[in-house]
Coordinates of C-alpha atoms in Angstrom, one line a residue:
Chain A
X1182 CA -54.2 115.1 232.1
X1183 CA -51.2 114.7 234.3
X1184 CA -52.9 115.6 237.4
X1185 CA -55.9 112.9 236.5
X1186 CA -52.7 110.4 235.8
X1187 CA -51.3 111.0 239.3
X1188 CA -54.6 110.5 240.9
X1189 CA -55.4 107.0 238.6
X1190 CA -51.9 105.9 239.7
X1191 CA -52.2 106.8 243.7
X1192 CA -55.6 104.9 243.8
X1193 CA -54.2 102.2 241.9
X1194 CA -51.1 102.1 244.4
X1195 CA -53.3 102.6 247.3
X1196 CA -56.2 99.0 246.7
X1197 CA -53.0 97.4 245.6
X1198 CA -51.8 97.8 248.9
X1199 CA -55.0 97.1 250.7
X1200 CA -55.5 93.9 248.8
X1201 CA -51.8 93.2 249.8
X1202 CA -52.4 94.3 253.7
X1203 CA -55.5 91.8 253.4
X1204 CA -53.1 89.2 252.1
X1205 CA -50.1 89.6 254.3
X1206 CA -51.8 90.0 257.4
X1207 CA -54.6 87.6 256.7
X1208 CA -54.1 85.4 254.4
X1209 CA -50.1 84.0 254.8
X1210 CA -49.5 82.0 257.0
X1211 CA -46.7 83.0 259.9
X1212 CA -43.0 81.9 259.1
X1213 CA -41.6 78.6 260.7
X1214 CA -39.1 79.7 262.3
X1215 CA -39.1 83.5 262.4
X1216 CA -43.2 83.4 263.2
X1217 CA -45.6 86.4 262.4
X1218 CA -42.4 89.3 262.3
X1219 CA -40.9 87.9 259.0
X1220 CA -44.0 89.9 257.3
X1221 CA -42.0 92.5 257.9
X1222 CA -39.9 91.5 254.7
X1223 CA -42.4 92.5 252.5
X1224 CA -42.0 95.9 253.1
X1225 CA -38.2 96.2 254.0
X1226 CA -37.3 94.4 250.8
X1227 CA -39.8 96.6 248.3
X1228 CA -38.7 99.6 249.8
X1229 CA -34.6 98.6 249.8
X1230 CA -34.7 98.0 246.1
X1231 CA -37.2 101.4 245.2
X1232 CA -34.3 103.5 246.7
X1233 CA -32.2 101.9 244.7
X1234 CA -33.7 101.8 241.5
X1235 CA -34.5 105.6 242.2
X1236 CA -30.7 106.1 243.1
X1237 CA -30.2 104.7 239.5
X1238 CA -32.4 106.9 238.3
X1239 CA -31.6 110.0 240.0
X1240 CA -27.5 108.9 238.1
X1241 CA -29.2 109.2 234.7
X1242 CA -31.4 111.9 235.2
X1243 CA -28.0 114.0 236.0
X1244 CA -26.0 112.9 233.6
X1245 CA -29.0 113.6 231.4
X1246 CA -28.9 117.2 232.9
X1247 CA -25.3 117.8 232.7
X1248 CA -25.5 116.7 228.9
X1249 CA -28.6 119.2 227.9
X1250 CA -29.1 121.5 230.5
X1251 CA -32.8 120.7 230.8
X1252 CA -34.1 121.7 234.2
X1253 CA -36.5 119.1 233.9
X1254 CA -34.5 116.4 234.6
X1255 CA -33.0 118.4 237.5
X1256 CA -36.5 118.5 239.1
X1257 CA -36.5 115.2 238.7
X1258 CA -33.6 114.0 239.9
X1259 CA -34.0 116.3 242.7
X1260 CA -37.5 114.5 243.7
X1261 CA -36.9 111.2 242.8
X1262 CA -33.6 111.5 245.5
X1263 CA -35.7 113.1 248.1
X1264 CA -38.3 110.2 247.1
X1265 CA -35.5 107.5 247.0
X1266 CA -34.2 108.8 250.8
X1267 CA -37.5 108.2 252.5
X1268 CA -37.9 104.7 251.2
X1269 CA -34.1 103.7 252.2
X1270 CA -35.2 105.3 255.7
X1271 CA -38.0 103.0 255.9
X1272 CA -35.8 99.9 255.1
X1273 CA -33.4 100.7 257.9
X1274 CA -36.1 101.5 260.1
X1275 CA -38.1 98.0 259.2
X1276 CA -34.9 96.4 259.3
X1277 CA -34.0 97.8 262.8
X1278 CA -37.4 96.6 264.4
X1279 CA -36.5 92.9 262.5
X1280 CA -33.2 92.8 263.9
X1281 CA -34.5 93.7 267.6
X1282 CA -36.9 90.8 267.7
X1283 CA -34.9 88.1 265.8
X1284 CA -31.4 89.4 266.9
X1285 CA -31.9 91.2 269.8
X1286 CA -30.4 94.3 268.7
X1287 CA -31.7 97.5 266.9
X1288 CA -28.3 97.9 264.8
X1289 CA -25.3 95.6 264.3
X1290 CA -22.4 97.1 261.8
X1291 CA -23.3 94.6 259.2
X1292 CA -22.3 95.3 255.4
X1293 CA -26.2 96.1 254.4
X1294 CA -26.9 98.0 257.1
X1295 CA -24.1 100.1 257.4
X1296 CA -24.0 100.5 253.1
X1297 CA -27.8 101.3 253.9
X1298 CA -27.3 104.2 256.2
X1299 CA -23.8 105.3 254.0
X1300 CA -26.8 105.8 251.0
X1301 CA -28.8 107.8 253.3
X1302 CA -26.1 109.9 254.2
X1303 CA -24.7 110.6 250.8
X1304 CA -28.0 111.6 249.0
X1305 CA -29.0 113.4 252.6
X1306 CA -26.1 115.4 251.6
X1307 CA -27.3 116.3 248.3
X1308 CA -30.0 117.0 249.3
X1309 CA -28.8 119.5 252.1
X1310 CA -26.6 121.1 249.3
X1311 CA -29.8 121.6 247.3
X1312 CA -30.9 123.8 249.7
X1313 CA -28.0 125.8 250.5
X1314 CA -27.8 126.8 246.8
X1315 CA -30.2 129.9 245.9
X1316 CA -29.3 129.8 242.1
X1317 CA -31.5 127.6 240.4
X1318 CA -28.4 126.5 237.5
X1319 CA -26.0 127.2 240.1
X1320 CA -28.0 124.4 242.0
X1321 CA -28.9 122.1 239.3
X1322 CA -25.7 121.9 238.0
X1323 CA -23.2 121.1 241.5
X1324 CA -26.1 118.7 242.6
X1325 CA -26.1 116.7 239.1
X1326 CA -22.2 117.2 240.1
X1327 CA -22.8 115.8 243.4
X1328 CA -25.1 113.3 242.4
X1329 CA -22.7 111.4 239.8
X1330 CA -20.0 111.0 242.6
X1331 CA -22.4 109.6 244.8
X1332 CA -23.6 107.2 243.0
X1333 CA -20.1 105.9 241.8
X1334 CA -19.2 105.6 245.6
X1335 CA -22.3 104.0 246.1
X1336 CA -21.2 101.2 244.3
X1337 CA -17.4 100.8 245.8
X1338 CA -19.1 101.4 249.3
X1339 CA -21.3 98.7 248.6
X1340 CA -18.6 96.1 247.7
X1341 CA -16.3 97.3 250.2
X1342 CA -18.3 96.8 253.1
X1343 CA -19.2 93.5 252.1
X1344 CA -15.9 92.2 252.2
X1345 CA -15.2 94.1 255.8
X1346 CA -17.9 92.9 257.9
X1347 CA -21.2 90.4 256.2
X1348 CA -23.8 89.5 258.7
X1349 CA -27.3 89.7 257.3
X1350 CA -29.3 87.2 255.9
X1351 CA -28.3 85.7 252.6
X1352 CA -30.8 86.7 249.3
X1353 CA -34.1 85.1 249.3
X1354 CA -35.5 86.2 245.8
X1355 CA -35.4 83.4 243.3
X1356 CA -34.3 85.7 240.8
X1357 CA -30.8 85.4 243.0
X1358 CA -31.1 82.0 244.1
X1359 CA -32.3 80.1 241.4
X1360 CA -35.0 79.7 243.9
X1361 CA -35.4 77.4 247.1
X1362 CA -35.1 79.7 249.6
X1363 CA -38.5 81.2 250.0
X1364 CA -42.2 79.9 249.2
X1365 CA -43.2 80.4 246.1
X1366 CA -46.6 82.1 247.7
X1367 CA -44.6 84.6 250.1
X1368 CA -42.0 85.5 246.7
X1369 CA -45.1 86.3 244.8
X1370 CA -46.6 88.6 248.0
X1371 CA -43.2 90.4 248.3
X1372 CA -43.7 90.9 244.1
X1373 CA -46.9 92.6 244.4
X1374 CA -46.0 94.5 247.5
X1375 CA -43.3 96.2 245.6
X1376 CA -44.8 96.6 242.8
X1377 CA -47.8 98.9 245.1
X1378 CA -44.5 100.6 246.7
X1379 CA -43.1 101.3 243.4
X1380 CA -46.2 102.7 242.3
X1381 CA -46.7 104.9 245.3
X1382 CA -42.6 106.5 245.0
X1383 CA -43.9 106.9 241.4
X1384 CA -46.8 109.2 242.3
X1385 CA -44.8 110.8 244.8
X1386 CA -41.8 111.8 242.9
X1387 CA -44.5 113.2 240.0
X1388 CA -45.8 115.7 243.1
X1389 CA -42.7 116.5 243.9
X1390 CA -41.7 117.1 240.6
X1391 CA -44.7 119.3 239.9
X1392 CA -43.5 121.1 243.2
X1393 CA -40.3 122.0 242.0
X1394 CA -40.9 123.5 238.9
X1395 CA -43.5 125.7 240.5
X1396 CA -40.9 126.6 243.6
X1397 CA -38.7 127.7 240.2
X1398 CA -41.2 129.6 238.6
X1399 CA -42.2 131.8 241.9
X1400 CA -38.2 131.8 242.5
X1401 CA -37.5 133.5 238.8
X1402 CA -40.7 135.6 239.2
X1403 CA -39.5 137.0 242.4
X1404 CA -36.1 137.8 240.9
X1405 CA -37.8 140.1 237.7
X1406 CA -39.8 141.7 240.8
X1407 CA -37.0 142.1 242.6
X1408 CA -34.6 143.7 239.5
X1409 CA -38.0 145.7 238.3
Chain B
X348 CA 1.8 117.3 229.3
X349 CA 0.9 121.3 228.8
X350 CA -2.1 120.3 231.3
X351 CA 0.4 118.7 233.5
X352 CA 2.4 121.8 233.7
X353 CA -0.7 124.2 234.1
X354 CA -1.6 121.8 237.4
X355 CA 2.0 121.9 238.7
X356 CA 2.3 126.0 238.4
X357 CA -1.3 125.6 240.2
X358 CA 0.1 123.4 242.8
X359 CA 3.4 125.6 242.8
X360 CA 1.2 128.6 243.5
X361 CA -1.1 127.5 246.1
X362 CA 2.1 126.0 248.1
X363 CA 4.1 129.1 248.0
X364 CA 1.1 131.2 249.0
X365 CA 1.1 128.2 252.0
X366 CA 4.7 128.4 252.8
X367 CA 4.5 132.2 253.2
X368 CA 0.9 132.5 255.1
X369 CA 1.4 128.9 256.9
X370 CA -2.6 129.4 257.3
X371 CA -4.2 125.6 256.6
X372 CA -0.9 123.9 257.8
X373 CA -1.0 125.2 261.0
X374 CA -4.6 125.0 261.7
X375 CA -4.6 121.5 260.1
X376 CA -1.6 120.7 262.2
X377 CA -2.4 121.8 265.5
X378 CA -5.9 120.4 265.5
X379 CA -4.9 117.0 264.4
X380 CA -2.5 116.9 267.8
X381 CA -5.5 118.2 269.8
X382 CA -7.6 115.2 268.2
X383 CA -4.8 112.8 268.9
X384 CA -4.5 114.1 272.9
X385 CA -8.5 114.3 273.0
X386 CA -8.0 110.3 271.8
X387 CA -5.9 109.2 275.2
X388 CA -9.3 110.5 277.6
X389 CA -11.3 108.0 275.3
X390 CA -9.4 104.7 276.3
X391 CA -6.2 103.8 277.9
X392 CA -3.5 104.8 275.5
X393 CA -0.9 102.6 276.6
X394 CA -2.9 98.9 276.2
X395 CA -2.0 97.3 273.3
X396 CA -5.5 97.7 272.1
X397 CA -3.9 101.1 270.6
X398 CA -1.7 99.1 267.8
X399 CA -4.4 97.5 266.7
X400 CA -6.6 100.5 266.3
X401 CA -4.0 102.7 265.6
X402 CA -4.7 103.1 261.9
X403 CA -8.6 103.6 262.7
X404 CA -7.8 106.7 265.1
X405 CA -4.6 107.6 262.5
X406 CA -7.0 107.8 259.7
X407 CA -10.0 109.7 261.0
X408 CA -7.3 113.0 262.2
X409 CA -6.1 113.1 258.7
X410 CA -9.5 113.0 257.4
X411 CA -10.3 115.7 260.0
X412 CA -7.4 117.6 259.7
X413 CA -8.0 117.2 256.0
X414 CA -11.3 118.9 255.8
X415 CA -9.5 122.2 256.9
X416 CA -7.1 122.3 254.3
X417 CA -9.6 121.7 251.4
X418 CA -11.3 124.3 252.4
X419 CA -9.4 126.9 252.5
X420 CA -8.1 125.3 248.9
X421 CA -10.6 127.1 247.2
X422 CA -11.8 130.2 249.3
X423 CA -8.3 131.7 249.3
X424 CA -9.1 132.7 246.2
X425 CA -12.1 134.8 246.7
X426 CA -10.9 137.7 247.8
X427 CA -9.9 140.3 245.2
X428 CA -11.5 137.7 242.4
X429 CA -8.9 135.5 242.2
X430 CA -11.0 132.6 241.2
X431 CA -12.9 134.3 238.6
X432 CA -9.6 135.3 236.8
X433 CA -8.1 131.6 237.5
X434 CA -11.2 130.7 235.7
X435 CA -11.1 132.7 232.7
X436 CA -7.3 132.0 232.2
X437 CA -5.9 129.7 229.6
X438 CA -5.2 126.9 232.7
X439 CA -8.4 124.6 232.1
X440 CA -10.3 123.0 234.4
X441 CA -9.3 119.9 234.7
X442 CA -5.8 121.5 235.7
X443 CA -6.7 123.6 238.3
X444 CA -8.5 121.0 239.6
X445 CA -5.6 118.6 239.4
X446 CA -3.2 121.3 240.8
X447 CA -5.4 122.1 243.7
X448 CA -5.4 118.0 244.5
X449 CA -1.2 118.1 244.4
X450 CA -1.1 120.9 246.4
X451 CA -3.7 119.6 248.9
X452 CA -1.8 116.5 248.4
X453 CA 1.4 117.6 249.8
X454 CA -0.4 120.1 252.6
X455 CA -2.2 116.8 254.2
X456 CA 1.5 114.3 253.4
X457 CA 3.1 116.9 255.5
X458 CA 0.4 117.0 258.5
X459 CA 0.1 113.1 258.1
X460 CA 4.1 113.2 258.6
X461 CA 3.5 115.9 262.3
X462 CA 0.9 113.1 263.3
X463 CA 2.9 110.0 263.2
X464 CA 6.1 111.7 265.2
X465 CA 3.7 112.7 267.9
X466 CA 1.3 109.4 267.9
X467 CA 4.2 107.4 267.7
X468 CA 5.4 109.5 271.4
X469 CA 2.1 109.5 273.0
X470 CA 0.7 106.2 272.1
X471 CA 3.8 103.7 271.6
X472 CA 3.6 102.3 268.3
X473 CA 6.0 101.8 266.1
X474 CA 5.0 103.3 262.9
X475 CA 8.5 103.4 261.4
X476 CA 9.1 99.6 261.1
X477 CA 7.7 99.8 257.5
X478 CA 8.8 103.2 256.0
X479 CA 8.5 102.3 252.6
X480 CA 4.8 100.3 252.5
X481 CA 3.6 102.9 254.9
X482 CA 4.6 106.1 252.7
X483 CA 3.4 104.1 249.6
X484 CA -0.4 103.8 251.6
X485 CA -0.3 107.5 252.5
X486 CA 0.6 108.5 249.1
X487 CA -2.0 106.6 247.7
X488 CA -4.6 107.2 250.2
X489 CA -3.8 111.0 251.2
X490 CA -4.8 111.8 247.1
X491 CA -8.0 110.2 246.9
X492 CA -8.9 112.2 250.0
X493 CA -7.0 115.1 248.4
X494 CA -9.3 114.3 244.9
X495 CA -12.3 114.6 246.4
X496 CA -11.6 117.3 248.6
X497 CA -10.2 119.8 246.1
X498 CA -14.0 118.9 243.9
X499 CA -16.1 119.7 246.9
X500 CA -14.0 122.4 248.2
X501 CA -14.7 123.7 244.6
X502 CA -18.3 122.8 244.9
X503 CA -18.9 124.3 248.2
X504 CA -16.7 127.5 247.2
X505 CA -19.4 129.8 246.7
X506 CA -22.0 128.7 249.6
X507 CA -23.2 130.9 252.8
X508 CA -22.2 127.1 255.2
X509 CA -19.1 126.3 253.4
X510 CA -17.2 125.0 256.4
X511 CA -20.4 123.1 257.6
X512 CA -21.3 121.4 254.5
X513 CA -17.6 120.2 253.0
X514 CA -17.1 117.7 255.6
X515 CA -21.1 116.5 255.9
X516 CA -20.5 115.8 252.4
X517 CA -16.9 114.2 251.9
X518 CA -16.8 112.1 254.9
X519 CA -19.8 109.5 253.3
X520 CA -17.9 109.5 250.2
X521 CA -14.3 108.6 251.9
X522 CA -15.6 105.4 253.7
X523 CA -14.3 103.0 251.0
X524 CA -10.9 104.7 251.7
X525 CA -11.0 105.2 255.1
X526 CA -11.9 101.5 254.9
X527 CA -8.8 100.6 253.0
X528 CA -6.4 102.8 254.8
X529 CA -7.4 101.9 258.2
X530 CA -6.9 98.0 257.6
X531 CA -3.4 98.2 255.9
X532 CA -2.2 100.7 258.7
X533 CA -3.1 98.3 261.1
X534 CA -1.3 95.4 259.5
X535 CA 1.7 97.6 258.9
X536 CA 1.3 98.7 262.6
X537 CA 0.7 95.7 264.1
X538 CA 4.3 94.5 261.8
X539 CA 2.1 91.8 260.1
X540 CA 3.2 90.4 256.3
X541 CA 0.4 91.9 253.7
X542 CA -1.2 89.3 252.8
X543 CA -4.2 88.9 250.1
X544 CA -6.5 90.9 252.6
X545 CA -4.3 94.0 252.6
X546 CA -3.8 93.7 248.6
X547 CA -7.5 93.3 248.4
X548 CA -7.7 97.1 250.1
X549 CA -5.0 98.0 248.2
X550 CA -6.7 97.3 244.8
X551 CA -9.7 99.4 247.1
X552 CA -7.4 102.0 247.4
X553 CA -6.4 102.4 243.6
X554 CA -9.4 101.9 242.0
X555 CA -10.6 104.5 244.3
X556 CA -7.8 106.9 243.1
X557 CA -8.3 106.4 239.4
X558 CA -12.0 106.0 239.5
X559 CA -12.5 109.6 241.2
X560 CA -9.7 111.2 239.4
X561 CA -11.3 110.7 235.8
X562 CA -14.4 112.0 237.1
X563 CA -12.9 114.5 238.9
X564 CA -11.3 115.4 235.5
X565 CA -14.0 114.7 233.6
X566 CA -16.6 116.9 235.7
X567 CA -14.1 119.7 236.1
X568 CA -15.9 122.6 233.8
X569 CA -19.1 121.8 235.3
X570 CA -18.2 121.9 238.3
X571 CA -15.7 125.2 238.1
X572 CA -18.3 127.4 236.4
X573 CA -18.5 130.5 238.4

């Protein structure tokens, strides 16, 4: 049932994004003054706010672990960091190529950016601590540990780095604005481009989950050999 | 209060085992001095560039010089299972985590203290002209650095790359504070007034302190379970 879920949600994610490839490529027209590179926001922007919402995520799933001791939620906090990592890579990477054609540089120390790469390198870290730990509650329990500071520093990172150095473009989303700053047309692309990129971190953090608990059960297996 | 005491006979403890073995104080202070001499290769030390980015290269040797205290903090009390019977003593937690911050506290206040004389000699800044706003930042910095390194040298304790994963850890979490620190140094440096910038990264600063100190306290059992 949950494998058959997984697959119905992958080929759902996957024509989504076709239809939206079609669309962005195809369809929109270029940008006035930032011409055919600006379609680069529909994927920079999607995949900024997936990490984000999975760092969220990943905060509640270990507090939820700490507070019942459920290895469930540890899998899945585990996966939906490792999930959450990849997609913040791919918005620094998008924004890096954006910045080298409108900008002219591949990196400048601007409050997103650097907050950006500070995520990376936080949940990097838990996720390096995951595997230097060989007991599974050991594990579970200093990585929920881990998990609950970064994400409080997350946030102070996040505002304090806005008030050392701002450079990047303002918001665009209307849900920010109030609206007026982007067409209505492209706002709606860069919708149902996240919602295909949320869809896709969704099926990929249920893999990874499933991975986990079978990397636990051949782990504990291979302990009862090993005491036998 | 009986918490308080259990942190300060904690902090009393790891500082008299210091004071006799000198261990993390003299490998903190040493390489902090060898940081601040490999500094001078990497610009001209005598431009006046150097006031201004004083606090910046101030900052990153006690963070450095930091990482080497914390963690020994915790792994001098492997051997001969002294952690497992700190642990199953009546001190809780939260104290021993609290007395390991003091004593790592007053560890990195005394390193910070070896830096200053000797950056103040090599590099020619004045770091004296405001004693009292300058120990009041490295108070308040030095134990949010000193918070956070006492959890994750408890949390790294046990691990086979202890030494390699405290500092690839910390160091993301410490920005905000490095952040802070660095830009009232250099104001204080620099003899400037603090104005509502500084005060802005002082507010940093203590939110910083009290913010990771509750969870600090509040994760302390978790995190301590051997």
């Amino acid at each position: 049932m949950r494998d058959k879920f997984v697959v119905a949600l992958a080929v759902a994610a996957g024509v989504l994004l076709a239809f939206n490839l079609y669309r962005i490529f195809l369809v929109l027209p270029d940008e006035a003054l930032q011409g055919a590179i600006y379609r680069i926001i529909f994927f920079h922007v999607p995949a900024a706010i997936t990490g984000m919402i999975g760092y969220f995520a990943a905060l509640l799933l270990s507090l939820a672990y700490l507070s019942f001791g459920n290895f469930r939620y540890d899998s899945l906090a585990a996966s939906v960091v490792e999930v959450s990592v990849v997609f913040s890579v791919v918005n620094i990477v998008t924004g890096s190529i954006w910045a080298r054609v409108i900008w002219g540089i591949w990196w400048t120390w601007d409050y997103r950016l650097t907050s950006a790469l500070v995520c990376v390198l936080i949940f990097s870290g838990y996720l390096m601590l995951r595997r230097a730990i060989d007991e599974p509650t050991q594990r579970a329990r200093l990585s929920a540990a881990l998990c609950v500071f970064g994400c409080i520093d997350v946030v102070i990172v996040w505002k304090s780095i806005e008030w050392f150095r701002t450079q990047h473009p303002g918001p665009v989303l209307s849900i920010r604005t109030g609206g007026g700053r982007i067409d209505p047309a492209m706002e709606q692309m860069l919708y149902l481009n996240f919602a295909a990129i949320l869809m896709i971190a969704i099926a990929l953090v249920l893999i990874r989950t499933r991975q986990e608990a079978t990397a636990r059960e051949i782990d504990s297996l291979r302990r009862i050999a090993n005491a036998a | 209060m009986k918490s308080l005491a259990q942190a300060l006979s904690v902090a009393r403890k790891d500082l008299a085992i210091e004071l006799r073995t000198k261990e993390s104080i003299n490998a903190a202070g040493a390489f902090a001095v060898v940081i601040l001499l490999l500094f001078s290769f990497a610009f001209d030390p005598g431009a006046d560039a150097t006031r201004e980015i004083g606090g910046g290269l101030l900052w990153l040797v006690f963070a450095f010089a930091g990482a080497l205290i914390f963690n020994r903090g915790f792994a001098r009390e492997l051997p001969n299972d002294c952690l497992d019977t700190l642990l199953s003593s009546a001190v809780s937690g939260a104290s021993l985590l609290l007395g390991k911050s003091f004593a790592n506290l007053l560890m990195l206040l005394a390193v910070e203290f070896l830096s200053l004389f000797v950056f103040g000699i090599f590099y020619d800044v004045r770091w004296w002209l405001r004693p009292l706003e300058l120990a009041a930042l490295c108070v308040l910095a030095t134990w949010g650095i000193s918070v956070i390194g006492a959890v994750f040298g408890a949390l790294t304790v046990n691990l086979r790359l202890r030494e390699l994963m405290l500092p690839v850890i910390i160091y993301p979490l410490l920005i905000p504070l490095l952040i802070a620190a660095i830009e009232i140094t250099n104001a204080l440096f620099s003899n400037r007034p603090l104005g509502s910038y500084e005060l802005l990264w002082g507010r940093v600063l203590l939110v910083f302190d009290i913010v990771f100190t509750a969870l600090a306290m509040a994760l302390a059992e978790t995190i301590l379970v051997n």
